[in-house]
Amino acid sequence: MSQPETIADIVSGHIASPDTAKERIQACHAKIERSQSQLNALISQDHSASNNANGGSLSGLPILHKDLFCTDGQATTAGSRMLANFVAPYDATVVSRLAKAGAVSLGKANMDEFAMGSSNETSYFGAVANPWDTSCVPGGSSGGSAAAVAAGLVPAATGTDTGGSIRQPAALCGVTGIKPTYGRVSRFGMIAFASSLDQAGCFARSAADCAPVLGAMAGFDPNDSTVADQPVPNYPAALTGDINGLTIGLPRQYFDAEVEAETARAIQTAIREFEALGAQVVDVDMPHTDLALSTYYIIAPAEASSNLARYDGVRYGHRCENPTDLTDLYERSRAEGFGREVQRRILTGAYVLSAGYYDAYYRKAQRTRRLIANDFQQAFESVDLLATPATPGPAFKLGSQIDNPTTMYANDVFTLPASLAGVPAMSVPAGFAGHLPVGLQLIGPWFEESRLLNAGHAFQQATDWHTRQPPGFE
Ligand code: GLN
C-alpha cells in the first residue's frame, strides 16, 4: 500500500513541474468517476476548472467544495430540492481565496440538506456511503467532503460546521477536520443555516495538510460583518511538532458520558500518546456540558427558521406548478422544496421564537449558551487545549437512525459545546473500533488554531492512523 503524499509535497511537485498538476487533476477526476456509484460523494463534478498551478501555496491542488459554498456559474444546491436548479451568480469568499492560492475545484461535495444532519442521509441527492464500510454513514453534514478525502478522491475538501459537521464526519471517515474559531473564515457566499454558529473549515488527511488549506481560506473579508479583523498566522510555520509542557484538559463531563467501549479505549490510548510526547494531562470541570444538546437544538432551528424564510418560490429556488394564489405559492413551493428534516427544524424554530414561547425556550437557550461559553473561558485559564472523544461511537449503519431524530441529534453531543462557544476544534484519527475509524477531538481557545494544528501534528508524527486508507481505495 502506498503512503498518501502530503499536500506540501504535492504542491512543490506542481511548482517544479506544472504538467504534473494536470496529470493529478485528471487522475482525481477519474477516481471520482469510479467511486461515484459506490460512495455518491459528489453532487456535481466540474471539468471546467483547468490546471491552476500558479505558484501559490496550493498550486494545482485538487479540492472539492461542500455544495453549501456558492460557485460562480455552477449549480449550488445545499443538498436540497429547493436549490436543485440554482446556479450561483458569484463565488463564496472561501471559493475565490482557495482558487487564488492555486487550488482547483473538481466539483461539489454531497451534504445533508442545508447542512442539517449527522449522517448525510437528508441530502436530496441521496446518501453518501462511508469508504471504510459502504453499509455505514460517513457522518454529516459534510459527509461527501469527508468521504472524498478518506477515499483519496482529492487531498483536501472544504466543509462547514454549525454543530459538528466537520468534526463528526472527519471522525467517522478517519480523516482530519478542523472547524476554526467563529469569525476566522468568511461566511460570504456560504448558504446560511444558523448564522451565529456556521463556520467554514476543511478536511485533509493530516493536521499538516489542513494547515495550508485553512491558511488560504481564513482572514478578514469586507463582505462578512462577523468575520474577525485579525491577521492570519502562518499555520504551516507553526507546526513545530513540539508539545512538550503543553497542558491538556480532559473535561470530566465528556468522559463520564456513554461512549462505545472500543472508541473509549482508542481515546485513552491517544491521550497516553500525548503524555508520552511531553504534554501534561489534567482533569477539568465543564459543568454546563449537558445543556449543550438542548441549547443547540433551540438556537440552531430558531436561526434556520429565519434564514430559510427567503426560499419562498418567488425570487429563486423551487417554485410549485400552477399556484392558485400567493399563499398557495409559498406553501406548496416550501412543502415541495424542503425535505422532512429541514421542515422539522423550521417548525421547531418558529415555535421557540413565537410570542408565547420565546422566553421559555429561545431566551433561556441564549442564557445557557453563555454559561457553556463561560465553561470554556474558565477551562482555558488553566489548560492550553482540551481533548475529548469526537463522537460517542464509530460510523453507524445507513438507515439505522434516520427515522429517530433525537437519536440522530445525540451524535453531536461532544461537538456542540465548542460550536456554541465559538472556539476552534478539530478531529484527528485516533485508532479504530473494529474496522471503523475513531476520532479524537481537540478544542482550543479562541483564535488558537495554530496550537490545535500543532498538537494534531505532534500526535500524527508519533502515530500513523491518519495514513490508513480504506481497503479498495488505496
Ligand atoms: N448535526 C448537527 C445538525 O444537524 C450539526 C450540523 C452542522 O454542523 N451543520 O444540526
PDB file of C-alpha atoms in Angstrom, residues 180-463:
ATOM      1  CA  PRO A 180     -11.816  27.231  13.190  1.00  0.00           C
ATOM      2  CA  THR A 181     -12.932  29.933  15.605  1.00  0.00           C
ATOM      3  CA  TYR A 182     -16.262  31.548  14.726  1.00  0.00           C
ATOM      4  CA  GLY A 183     -15.247  34.555  12.639  1.00  0.00           C
ATOM      5  CA  ARG A 184     -11.904  33.157  11.478  1.00  0.00           C
ATOM      6  CA  VAL A 185     -13.209  32.385   7.979  1.00  0.00           C
ATOM      7  CA  SER A 186     -15.648  34.456   5.958  1.00  0.00           C
ATOM      8  CA  ARG A 187     -19.210  33.191   5.585  1.00  0.00           C
ATOM      9  CA  PHE A 188     -19.810  35.312   2.486  1.00  0.00           C
ATOM     10  CA  GLY A 189     -21.364  33.079  -0.156  1.00  0.00           C
ATOM     11  CA  MET A 190     -21.835  30.204   2.254  1.00  0.00           C
ATOM     12  CA  ILE A 191     -25.541  29.365   2.331  1.00  0.00           C
ATOM     13  CA  ALA A 192     -26.785  30.157   5.815  1.00  0.00           C
ATOM     14  CA  PHE A 193     -28.125  27.570   8.257  1.00  0.00           C
ATOM     15  CA  ALA A 194     -27.616  29.114  11.713  1.00  0.00           C
ATOM     16  CA  SER A 195     -25.614  32.291  11.276  1.00  0.00           C
ATOM     17  CA  SER A 196     -24.267  32.635  14.814  1.00  0.00           C
ATOM     18  CA  LEU A 197     -22.810  29.107  14.629  1.00  0.00           C
ATOM     19  CA  ASP A 198     -21.938  28.446  10.963  1.00  0.00           C
ATOM     20  CA  GLN A 199     -18.235  28.327  10.284  1.00  0.00           C
ATOM     21  CA  ALA A 200     -16.208  27.113   7.296  1.00  0.00           C
ATOM     22  CA  GLY A 201     -13.254  24.789   7.670  1.00  0.00           C
ATOM     23  CA  CYS A 202     -11.535  21.958   5.885  1.00  0.00           C
ATOM     24  CA  PHE A 203     -10.707  18.276   5.684  1.00  0.00           C
ATOM     25  CA  ALA A 204      -7.426  16.639   4.754  1.00  0.00           C
ATOM     26  CA  ARG A 205      -5.557  13.544   5.871  1.00  0.00           C
ATOM     27  CA  SER A 206      -3.440  15.303   8.472  1.00  0.00           C
ATOM     28  CA  ALA A 207      -3.129  18.476  10.504  1.00  0.00           C
ATOM     29  CA  ALA A 208      -0.083  19.371   8.407  1.00  0.00           C
ATOM     30  CA  ASP A 209      -2.254  19.096   5.296  1.00  0.00           C
ATOM     31  CA  CYS A 210      -5.070  21.158   6.831  1.00  0.00           C
ATOM     32  CA  ALA A 211      -2.684  23.980   7.776  1.00  0.00           C
ATOM     33  CA  PRO A 212      -2.051  25.488   4.310  1.00  0.00           C
ATOM     34  CA  VAL A 213      -5.675  24.993   3.251  1.00  0.00           C
ATOM     35  CA  LEU A 214      -7.039  26.757   6.311  1.00  0.00           C
ATOM     36  CA  GLY A 215      -4.422  29.468   5.897  1.00  0.00           C
ATOM     37  CA  ALA A 216      -5.639  30.175   2.374  1.00  0.00           C
ATOM     38  CA  MET A 217      -9.305  30.295   3.473  1.00  0.00           C
ATOM     39  CA  ALA A 218      -9.011  32.429   6.589  1.00  0.00           C
ATOM     40  CA  GLY A 219      -8.944  36.141   7.198  1.00  0.00           C
ATOM     41  CA  PHE A 220     -10.806  39.411   7.127  1.00  0.00           C
ATOM     42  CA  ASP A 221     -13.416  39.966   4.441  1.00  0.00           C
ATOM     43  CA  PRO A 222     -15.280  43.245   3.985  1.00  0.00           C
ATOM     44  CA  ASN A 223     -18.259  41.206   2.718  1.00  0.00           C
ATOM     45  CA  ASP A 224     -18.862  39.493   6.085  1.00  0.00           C
ATOM     46  CA  SER A 225     -19.536  41.735   9.073  1.00  0.00           C
ATOM     47  CA  THR A 226     -18.968  38.840  11.505  1.00  0.00           C
ATOM     48  CA  VAL A 227     -15.505  37.921  10.307  1.00  0.00           C
ATOM     49  CA  ALA A 228     -12.620  38.874  12.582  1.00  0.00           C
ATOM     50  CA  ASP A 229     -10.272  41.632  11.542  1.00  0.00           C
ATOM     51  CA  GLN A 230      -7.218  39.779  12.786  1.00  0.00           C
ATOM     52  CA  PRO A 231      -4.097  38.716  10.924  1.00  0.00           C
ATOM     53  CA  VAL A 232      -3.913  35.058   9.918  1.00  0.00           C
ATOM     54  CA  PRO A 233      -0.844  33.344  11.356  1.00  0.00           C
ATOM     55  CA  ASN A 234       1.320  31.239   9.085  1.00  0.00           C
ATOM     56  CA  TYR A 235      -0.228  27.904  10.075  1.00  0.00           C
ATOM     57  CA  PRO A 236       2.285  25.635   8.318  1.00  0.00           C
ATOM     58  CA  ALA A 237       5.132  27.500  10.031  1.00  0.00           C
ATOM     59  CA  ALA A 238       3.513  26.872  13.431  1.00  0.00           C
ATOM     60  CA  LEU A 239       3.916  23.110  13.052  1.00  0.00           C
ATOM     61  CA  THR A 240       6.988  22.579  15.185  1.00  0.00           C
ATOM     62  CA  GLY A 241       5.734  19.193  16.358  1.00  0.00           C
ATOM     63  CA  ASP A 242       6.821  20.152  19.855  1.00  0.00           C
ATOM     64  CA  ILE A 243       4.150  19.932  22.551  1.00  0.00           C
ATOM     65  CA  ASN A 244       6.437  19.434  25.490  1.00  0.00           C
ATOM     66  CA  GLY A 245       4.906  21.189  28.506  1.00  0.00           C
ATOM     67  CA  LEU A 246       1.500  21.702  26.905  1.00  0.00           C
ATOM     68  CA  THR A 247      -1.370  21.238  29.358  1.00  0.00           C
ATOM     69  CA  ILE A 248      -4.299  19.235  28.021  1.00  0.00           C
ATOM     70  CA  GLY A 249      -7.550  19.207  29.958  1.00  0.00           C
ATOM     71  CA  LEU A 250      -9.912  16.245  29.930  1.00  0.00           C
ATOM     72  CA  PRO A 251     -13.384  17.589  30.681  1.00  0.00           C
ATOM     73  CA  ARG A 252     -14.862  15.126  33.173  1.00  0.00           C
ATOM     74  CA  GLN A 253     -18.372  15.530  31.727  1.00  0.00           C
ATOM     75  CA  TYR A 254     -17.296  14.228  28.312  1.00  0.00           C
ATOM     76  CA  PHE A 255     -15.630  11.193  29.796  1.00  0.00           C
ATOM     77  CA  ASP A 256     -18.490  10.318  32.143  1.00  0.00           C
ATOM     78  CA  ALA A 257     -20.813  10.183  29.136  1.00  0.00           C
ATOM     79  CA  GLU A 258     -21.705   6.959  27.412  1.00  0.00           C
ATOM     80  CA  VAL A 259     -19.069   6.128  24.849  1.00  0.00           C
ATOM     81  CA  GLU A 260     -18.837   2.889  22.901  1.00  0.00           C
ATOM     82  CA  ALA A 261     -16.155   0.675  24.512  1.00  0.00           C
ATOM     83  CA  GLU A 262     -13.602   0.423  21.692  1.00  0.00           C
ATOM     84  CA  THR A 263     -13.950   4.134  20.948  1.00  0.00           C
ATOM     85  CA  ALA A 264     -13.284   4.941  24.605  1.00  0.00           C
ATOM     86  CA  ARG A 265     -10.221   2.688  24.616  1.00  0.00           C
ATOM     87  CA  ALA A 266      -8.806   4.337  21.481  1.00  0.00           C
ATOM     88  CA  ILE A 267      -9.293   7.775  23.034  1.00  0.00           C
ATOM     89  CA  GLN A 268      -7.495   6.712  26.238  1.00  0.00           C
ATOM     90  CA  THR A 269      -4.588   5.341  24.217  1.00  0.00           C
ATOM     91  CA  ALA A 270      -4.392   8.568  22.223  1.00  0.00           C
ATOM     92  CA  ILE A 271      -4.294  10.622  25.418  1.00  0.00           C
ATOM     93  CA  ARG A 272      -1.426   8.499  26.716  1.00  0.00           C
ATOM     94  CA  GLU A 273       0.385   9.227  23.471  1.00  0.00           C
ATOM     95  CA  PHE A 274       0.067  12.951  24.171  1.00  0.00           C
ATOM     96  CA  GLU A 275       1.558  12.360  27.615  1.00  0.00           C
ATOM     97  CA  ALA A 276       4.417  10.435  26.052  1.00  0.00           C
ATOM     98  CA  LEU A 277       5.033  13.481  23.834  1.00  0.00           C
ATOM     99  CA  GLY A 278       5.509  15.642  26.928  1.00  0.00           C
ATOM    100  CA  ALA A 279       2.010  17.012  27.463  1.00  0.00           C
ATOM    101  CA  GLN A 280       0.633  17.276  30.949  1.00  0.00           C
ATOM    102  CA  VAL A 281      -2.875  15.849  31.195  1.00  0.00           C
ATOM    103  CA  VAL A 282      -5.289  17.099  33.849  1.00  0.00           C
ATOM    104  CA  ASP A 283      -8.990  16.699  34.575  1.00  0.00           C
ATOM    105  CA  VAL A 284     -11.190  19.757  34.225  1.00  0.00           C
ATOM    106  CA  ASP A 285     -14.791  20.506  35.032  1.00  0.00           C
ATOM    107  CA  MET A 286     -17.184  21.900  32.446  1.00  0.00           C
ATOM    108  CA  PRO A 287     -20.394  21.793  34.437  1.00  0.00           C
ATOM    109  CA  HIS A 288     -22.776  23.033  31.745  1.00  0.00           C
ATOM    110  CA  THR A 289     -21.794  20.479  29.098  1.00  0.00           C
ATOM    111  CA  ASP A 290     -25.025  18.510  29.367  1.00  0.00           C
ATOM    112  CA  LEU A 291     -27.054  21.604  28.440  1.00  0.00           C
ATOM    113  CA  ALA A 292     -25.410  21.897  25.025  1.00  0.00           C
ATOM    114  CA  LEU A 293     -27.630  19.481  23.131  1.00  0.00           C
ATOM    115  CA  SER A 294     -30.917  21.106  24.105  1.00  0.00           C
ATOM    116  CA  THR A 295     -29.448  24.610  23.791  1.00  0.00           C
ATOM    117  CA  TYR A 296     -28.206  23.945  20.269  1.00  0.00           C
ATOM    118  CA  TYR A 297     -31.433  22.336  19.133  1.00  0.00           C
ATOM    119  CA  ILE A 298     -33.273  25.509  20.130  1.00  0.00           C
ATOM    120  CA  ILE A 299     -30.848  28.131  18.814  1.00  0.00           C
ATOM    121  CA  ALA A 300     -29.925  26.442  15.532  1.00  0.00           C
ATOM    122  CA  PRO A 301     -33.541  25.790  14.440  1.00  0.00           C
ATOM    123  CA  ALA A 302     -34.534  29.317  15.516  1.00  0.00           C
ATOM    124  CA  GLU A 303     -31.885  30.839  13.266  1.00  0.00           C
ATOM    125  CA  ALA A 304     -32.641  28.328  10.500  1.00  0.00           C
ATOM    126  CA  SER A 305     -36.337  29.206  10.505  1.00  0.00           C
ATOM    127  CA  SER A 306     -35.376  32.814   9.956  1.00  0.00           C
ATOM    128  CA  ASN A 307     -32.640  32.155   7.356  1.00  0.00           C
ATOM    129  CA  LEU A 308     -34.766  29.756   5.333  1.00  0.00           C
ATOM    130  CA  ALA A 309     -37.716  32.163   5.131  1.00  0.00           C
ATOM    131  CA  ARG A 310     -36.096  33.560   1.961  1.00  0.00           C
ATOM    132  CA  TYR A 311     -36.986  30.412  -0.004  1.00  0.00           C
ATOM    133  CA  ASP A 312     -40.496  31.441  -0.907  1.00  0.00           C
ATOM    134  CA  GLY A 313     -40.766  30.360  -4.544  1.00  0.00           C
ATOM    135  CA  VAL A 314     -40.745  33.997  -5.661  1.00  0.00           C
ATOM    136  CA  ARG A 315     -37.161  35.047  -6.167  1.00  0.00           C
ATOM    137  CA  TYR A 316     -35.123  31.903  -6.695  1.00  0.00           C
ATOM    138  CA  GLY A 317     -35.237  28.235  -5.807  1.00  0.00           C
ATOM    139  CA  HIS A 318     -38.022  25.749  -6.309  1.00  0.00           C
ATOM    140  CA  ARG A 319     -41.421  27.067  -7.392  1.00  0.00           C
ATOM    141  CA  CYS A 320     -44.541  24.887  -7.411  1.00  0.00           C
ATOM    142  CA  GLU A 321     -46.581  24.385 -10.604  1.00  0.00           C
ATOM    143  CA  ASN A 322     -49.710  26.484 -11.197  1.00  0.00           C
ATOM    144  CA  PRO A 323     -50.131  28.233  -7.853  1.00  0.00           C
ATOM    145  CA  THR A 324     -53.718  29.353  -7.244  1.00  0.00           C
ATOM    146  CA  ASP A 325     -52.669  32.417  -5.226  1.00  0.00           C
ATOM    147  CA  LEU A 326     -49.690  33.812  -3.335  1.00  0.00           C
ATOM    148  CA  THR A 327     -50.301  31.744  -0.188  1.00  0.00           C
ATOM    149  CA  ASP A 328     -50.562  28.585  -2.263  1.00  0.00           C
ATOM    150  CA  LEU A 329     -47.302  29.541  -3.998  1.00  0.00           C
ATOM    151  CA  TYR A 330     -45.495  29.928  -0.661  1.00  0.00           C
ATOM    152  CA  GLU A 331     -46.955  26.847   0.923  1.00  0.00           C
ATOM    153  CA  ARG A 332     -46.515  24.402  -1.899  1.00  0.00           C
ATOM    154  CA  SER A 333     -43.110  25.687  -3.002  1.00  0.00           C
ATOM    155  CA  ARG A 334     -41.789  25.237   0.532  1.00  0.00           C
ATOM    156  CA  ALA A 335     -43.578  21.927   1.142  1.00  0.00           C
ATOM    157  CA  GLU A 336     -42.157  20.510  -2.102  1.00  0.00           C
ATOM    158  CA  GLY A 337     -38.731  22.109  -1.930  1.00  0.00           C
ATOM    159  CA  PHE A 338     -37.741  21.217   1.647  1.00  0.00           C
ATOM    160  CA  GLY A 339     -37.225  17.701   2.967  1.00  0.00           C
ATOM    161  CA  ARG A 340     -38.535  16.381   6.264  1.00  0.00           C
ATOM    162  CA  GLU A 341     -35.578  17.301   8.482  1.00  0.00           C
ATOM    163  CA  VAL A 342     -35.482  20.861   7.192  1.00  0.00           C
ATOM    164  CA  GLN A 343     -39.217  21.199   7.721  1.00  0.00           C
ATOM    165  CA  ARG A 344     -38.819  19.849  11.250  1.00  0.00           C
ATOM    166  CA  ARG A 345     -36.155  22.488  12.010  1.00  0.00           C
ATOM    167  CA  ILE A 346     -38.257  25.307  10.561  1.00  0.00           C
ATOM    168  CA  LEU A 347     -41.247  24.255  12.645  1.00  0.00           C
ATOM    169  CA  THR A 348     -39.168  23.912  15.808  1.00  0.00           C
ATOM    170  CA  GLY A 349     -37.526  27.258  15.167  1.00  0.00           C
ATOM    171  CA  ALA A 350     -40.766  29.093  14.516  1.00  0.00           C
ATOM    172  CA  TYR A 351     -42.187  27.545  17.678  1.00  0.00           C
ATOM    173  CA  VAL A 352     -39.341  28.548  20.025  1.00  0.00           C
ATOM    174  CA  LEU A 353     -39.390  32.090  18.631  1.00  0.00           C
ATOM    175  CA  SER A 354     -43.151  32.526  18.869  1.00  0.00           C
ATOM    176  CA  ALA A 355     -44.579  35.102  21.268  1.00  0.00           C
ATOM    177  CA  GLY A 356     -45.699  32.652  23.948  1.00  0.00           C
ATOM    178  CA  TYR A 357     -42.552  30.533  23.971  1.00  0.00           C
ATOM    179  CA  TYR A 358     -39.710  32.961  23.256  1.00  0.00           C
ATOM    180  CA  ASP A 359     -38.876  33.496  26.925  1.00  0.00           C
ATOM    181  CA  ALA A 360     -39.283  29.872  27.911  1.00  0.00           C
ATOM    182  CA  TYR A 361     -37.116  28.478  25.106  1.00  0.00           C
ATOM    183  CA  TYR A 362     -35.154  30.922  22.991  1.00  0.00           C
ATOM    184  CA  ARG A 363     -34.139  33.389  25.676  1.00  0.00           C
ATOM    185  CA  LYS A 364     -33.330  30.555  28.080  1.00  0.00           C
ATOM    186  CA  ALA A 365     -31.191  28.889  25.416  1.00  0.00           C
ATOM    187  CA  GLN A 366     -29.250  32.118  24.856  1.00  0.00           C
ATOM    188  CA  ARG A 367     -28.527  32.217  28.570  1.00  0.00           C
ATOM    189  CA  THR A 368     -27.341  28.626  28.732  1.00  0.00           C
ATOM    190  CA  ARG A 369     -25.188  29.294  25.672  1.00  0.00           C
ATOM    191  CA  ARG A 370     -23.372  31.942  27.694  1.00  0.00           C
ATOM    192  CA  LEU A 371     -22.851  29.514  30.578  1.00  0.00           C
ATOM    193  CA  ILE A 372     -21.378  26.960  28.173  1.00  0.00           C
ATOM    194  CA  ALA A 373     -19.006  29.584  26.717  1.00  0.00           C
ATOM    195  CA  ASN A 374     -18.004  30.559  30.260  1.00  0.00           C
ATOM    196  CA  ASP A 375     -17.063  26.927  30.960  1.00  0.00           C
ATOM    197  CA  PHE A 376     -14.557  27.141  28.105  1.00  0.00           C
ATOM    198  CA  GLN A 377     -13.271  30.526  29.207  1.00  0.00           C
ATOM    199  CA  GLN A 378     -12.649  29.145  32.673  1.00  0.00           C
ATOM    200  CA  ALA A 379     -11.085  25.892  31.464  1.00  0.00           C
ATOM    201  CA  PHE A 380      -8.642  27.782  29.254  1.00  0.00           C
ATOM    202  CA  GLU A 381      -7.403  29.737  32.263  1.00  0.00           C
ATOM    203  CA  SER A 382      -5.702  26.547  33.427  1.00  0.00           C
ATOM    204  CA  VAL A 383      -5.193  24.423  30.311  1.00  0.00           C
ATOM    205  CA  ASP A 384      -3.875  25.030  26.789  1.00  0.00           C
ATOM    206  CA  LEU A 385      -6.166  22.593  24.999  1.00  0.00           C
ATOM    207  CA  LEU A 386      -8.984  20.199  25.724  1.00  0.00           C
ATOM    208  CA  ALA A 387      -9.173  16.617  24.457  1.00  0.00           C
ATOM    209  CA  THR A 388     -12.397  14.626  24.167  1.00  0.00           C
ATOM    210  CA  PRO A 389     -13.896  11.878  22.061  1.00  0.00           C
ATOM    211  CA  ALA A 390     -15.238  13.436  18.840  1.00  0.00           C
ATOM    212  CA  THR A 391     -18.273  11.163  18.743  1.00  0.00           C
ATOM    213  CA  PRO A 392     -19.941   8.672  21.076  1.00  0.00           C
ATOM    214  CA  GLY A 393     -19.143   5.821  18.704  1.00  0.00           C
ATOM    215  CA  PRO A 394     -17.987   4.899  15.202  1.00  0.00           C
ATOM    216  CA  ALA A 395     -19.995   5.109  11.972  1.00  0.00           C
ATOM    217  CA  PHE A 396     -23.466   3.603  12.227  1.00  0.00           C
ATOM    218  CA  LYS A 397     -25.478   1.745   9.613  1.00  0.00           C
ATOM    219  CA  LEU A 398     -27.205   3.675   6.848  1.00  0.00           C
ATOM    220  CA  GLY A 399     -30.898   3.833   7.668  1.00  0.00           C
ATOM    221  CA  SER A 400     -30.476   2.942  11.339  1.00  0.00           C
ATOM    222  CA  GLN A 401     -31.175   6.405  12.850  1.00  0.00           C
ATOM    223  CA  ILE A 402     -32.835   8.441  10.155  1.00  0.00           C
ATOM    224  CA  ASP A 403     -36.352   7.854  11.477  1.00  0.00           C
ATOM    225  CA  ASN A 404     -35.392   8.803  15.002  1.00  0.00           C
ATOM    226  CA  PRO A 405     -34.334  12.474  15.148  1.00  0.00           C
ATOM    227  CA  THR A 406     -33.454  12.551  18.825  1.00  0.00           C
ATOM    228  CA  THR A 407     -31.103   9.568  18.455  1.00  0.00           C
ATOM    229  CA  MET A 408     -29.580  11.270  15.433  1.00  0.00           C
ATOM    230  CA  TYR A 409     -29.146  14.561  17.337  1.00  0.00           C
ATOM    231  CA  ALA A 410     -27.255  12.752  20.106  1.00  0.00           C
ATOM    232  CA  ASN A 411     -24.384  12.097  17.678  1.00  0.00           C
ATOM    233  CA  ASP A 412     -23.430  15.746  18.142  1.00  0.00           C
ATOM    234  CA  VAL A 413     -23.198  15.638  21.909  1.00  0.00           C
ATOM    235  CA  PHE A 414     -19.396  16.141  22.006  1.00  0.00           C
ATOM    236  CA  THR A 415     -19.108  18.635  19.159  1.00  0.00           C
ATOM    237  CA  LEU A 416     -21.907  21.069  20.048  1.00  0.00           C
ATOM    238  CA  PRO A 417     -20.351  22.820  23.064  1.00  0.00           C
ATOM    239  CA  ALA A 418     -17.375  24.173  21.078  1.00  0.00           C
ATOM    240  CA  SER A 419     -19.764  25.419  18.395  1.00  0.00           C
ATOM    241  CA  LEU A 420     -21.926  27.226  20.931  1.00  0.00           C
ATOM    242  CA  ALA A 421     -18.820  28.833  22.457  1.00  0.00           C
ATOM    243  CA  GLY A 422     -17.318  29.642  19.044  1.00  0.00           C
ATOM    244  CA  VAL A 423     -13.947  28.083  19.905  1.00  0.00           C
ATOM    245  CA  PRO A 424     -11.826  26.208  17.346  1.00  0.00           C
ATOM    246  CA  ALA A 425     -11.889  22.422  17.394  1.00  0.00           C
ATOM    247  CA  MET A 426     -10.698  19.574  15.271  1.00  0.00           C
ATOM    248  CA  SER A 427     -10.914  15.835  14.956  1.00  0.00           C
ATOM    249  CA  VAL A 428      -7.841  13.717  14.339  1.00  0.00           C
ATOM    250  CA  PRO A 429      -7.809   9.998  13.501  1.00  0.00           C
ATOM    251  CA  ALA A 430      -7.021   8.153  16.732  1.00  0.00           C
ATOM    252  CA  GLY A 431      -7.498   4.449  16.105  1.00  0.00           C
ATOM    253  CA  PHE A 432     -10.236   2.028  15.229  1.00  0.00           C
ATOM    254  CA  ALA A 433     -13.314   0.443  16.721  1.00  0.00           C
ATOM    255  CA  GLY A 434     -13.323  -2.813  14.803  1.00  0.00           C
ATOM    256  CA  HIS A 435     -12.805  -1.833  11.179  1.00  0.00           C
ATOM    257  CA  LEU A 436     -14.181   1.704  11.656  1.00  0.00           C
ATOM    258  CA  PRO A 437     -12.133   4.843  12.459  1.00  0.00           C
ATOM    259  CA  VAL A 438     -12.289   6.733  15.755  1.00  0.00           C
ATOM    260  CA  GLY A 439     -11.700  10.481  16.080  1.00  0.00           C
ATOM    261  CA  LEU A 440     -10.157  12.413  18.939  1.00  0.00           C
ATOM    262  CA  GLN A 441     -11.438  15.959  19.333  1.00  0.00           C
ATOM    263  CA  LEU A 442      -9.000  18.708  20.306  1.00  0.00           C
ATOM    264  CA  ILE A 443     -10.500  22.047  21.347  1.00  0.00           C
ATOM    265  CA  GLY A 444      -8.529  25.264  21.710  1.00  0.00           C
ATOM    266  CA  PRO A 445      -9.095  28.811  22.941  1.00  0.00           C
ATOM    267  CA  TRP A 446     -10.489  31.421  20.551  1.00  0.00           C
ATOM    268  CA  PHE A 447      -8.146  32.037  17.575  1.00  0.00           C
ATOM    269  CA  GLU A 448      -5.598  29.434  18.672  1.00  0.00           C
ATOM    270  CA  GLU A 449      -5.879  27.324  15.516  1.00  0.00           C
ATOM    271  CA  SER A 450      -2.075  27.159  15.356  1.00  0.00           C
ATOM    272  CA  ARG A 451      -1.916  25.477  18.734  1.00  0.00           C
ATOM    273  CA  LEU A 452      -4.564  22.958  17.709  1.00  0.00           C
ATOM    274  CA  LEU A 453      -2.885  22.165  14.415  1.00  0.00           C
ATOM    275  CA  ASN A 454       0.485  21.796  16.079  1.00  0.00           C
ATOM    276  CA  ALA A 455      -0.869  19.415  18.716  1.00  0.00           C
ATOM    277  CA  GLY A 456      -2.533  17.364  15.981  1.00  0.00           C
ATOM    278  CA  HIS A 457       0.711  17.395  14.009  1.00  0.00           C
ATOM    279  CA  ALA A 458       2.771  16.249  17.002  1.00  0.00           C
ATOM    280  CA  PHE A 459       0.328  13.381  17.537  1.00  0.00           C
ATOM    281  CA  GLN A 460       0.429  12.461  13.867  1.00  0.00           C
ATOM    282  CA  GLN A 461       4.206  12.377  13.819  1.00  0.00           C
ATOM    283  CA  ALA A 462       4.027   9.727  16.526  1.00  0.00           C
ATOM    284  CA  THR A 463       1.080   7.742  15.119  1.00  0.00           C
TER     285      THR A 463
END
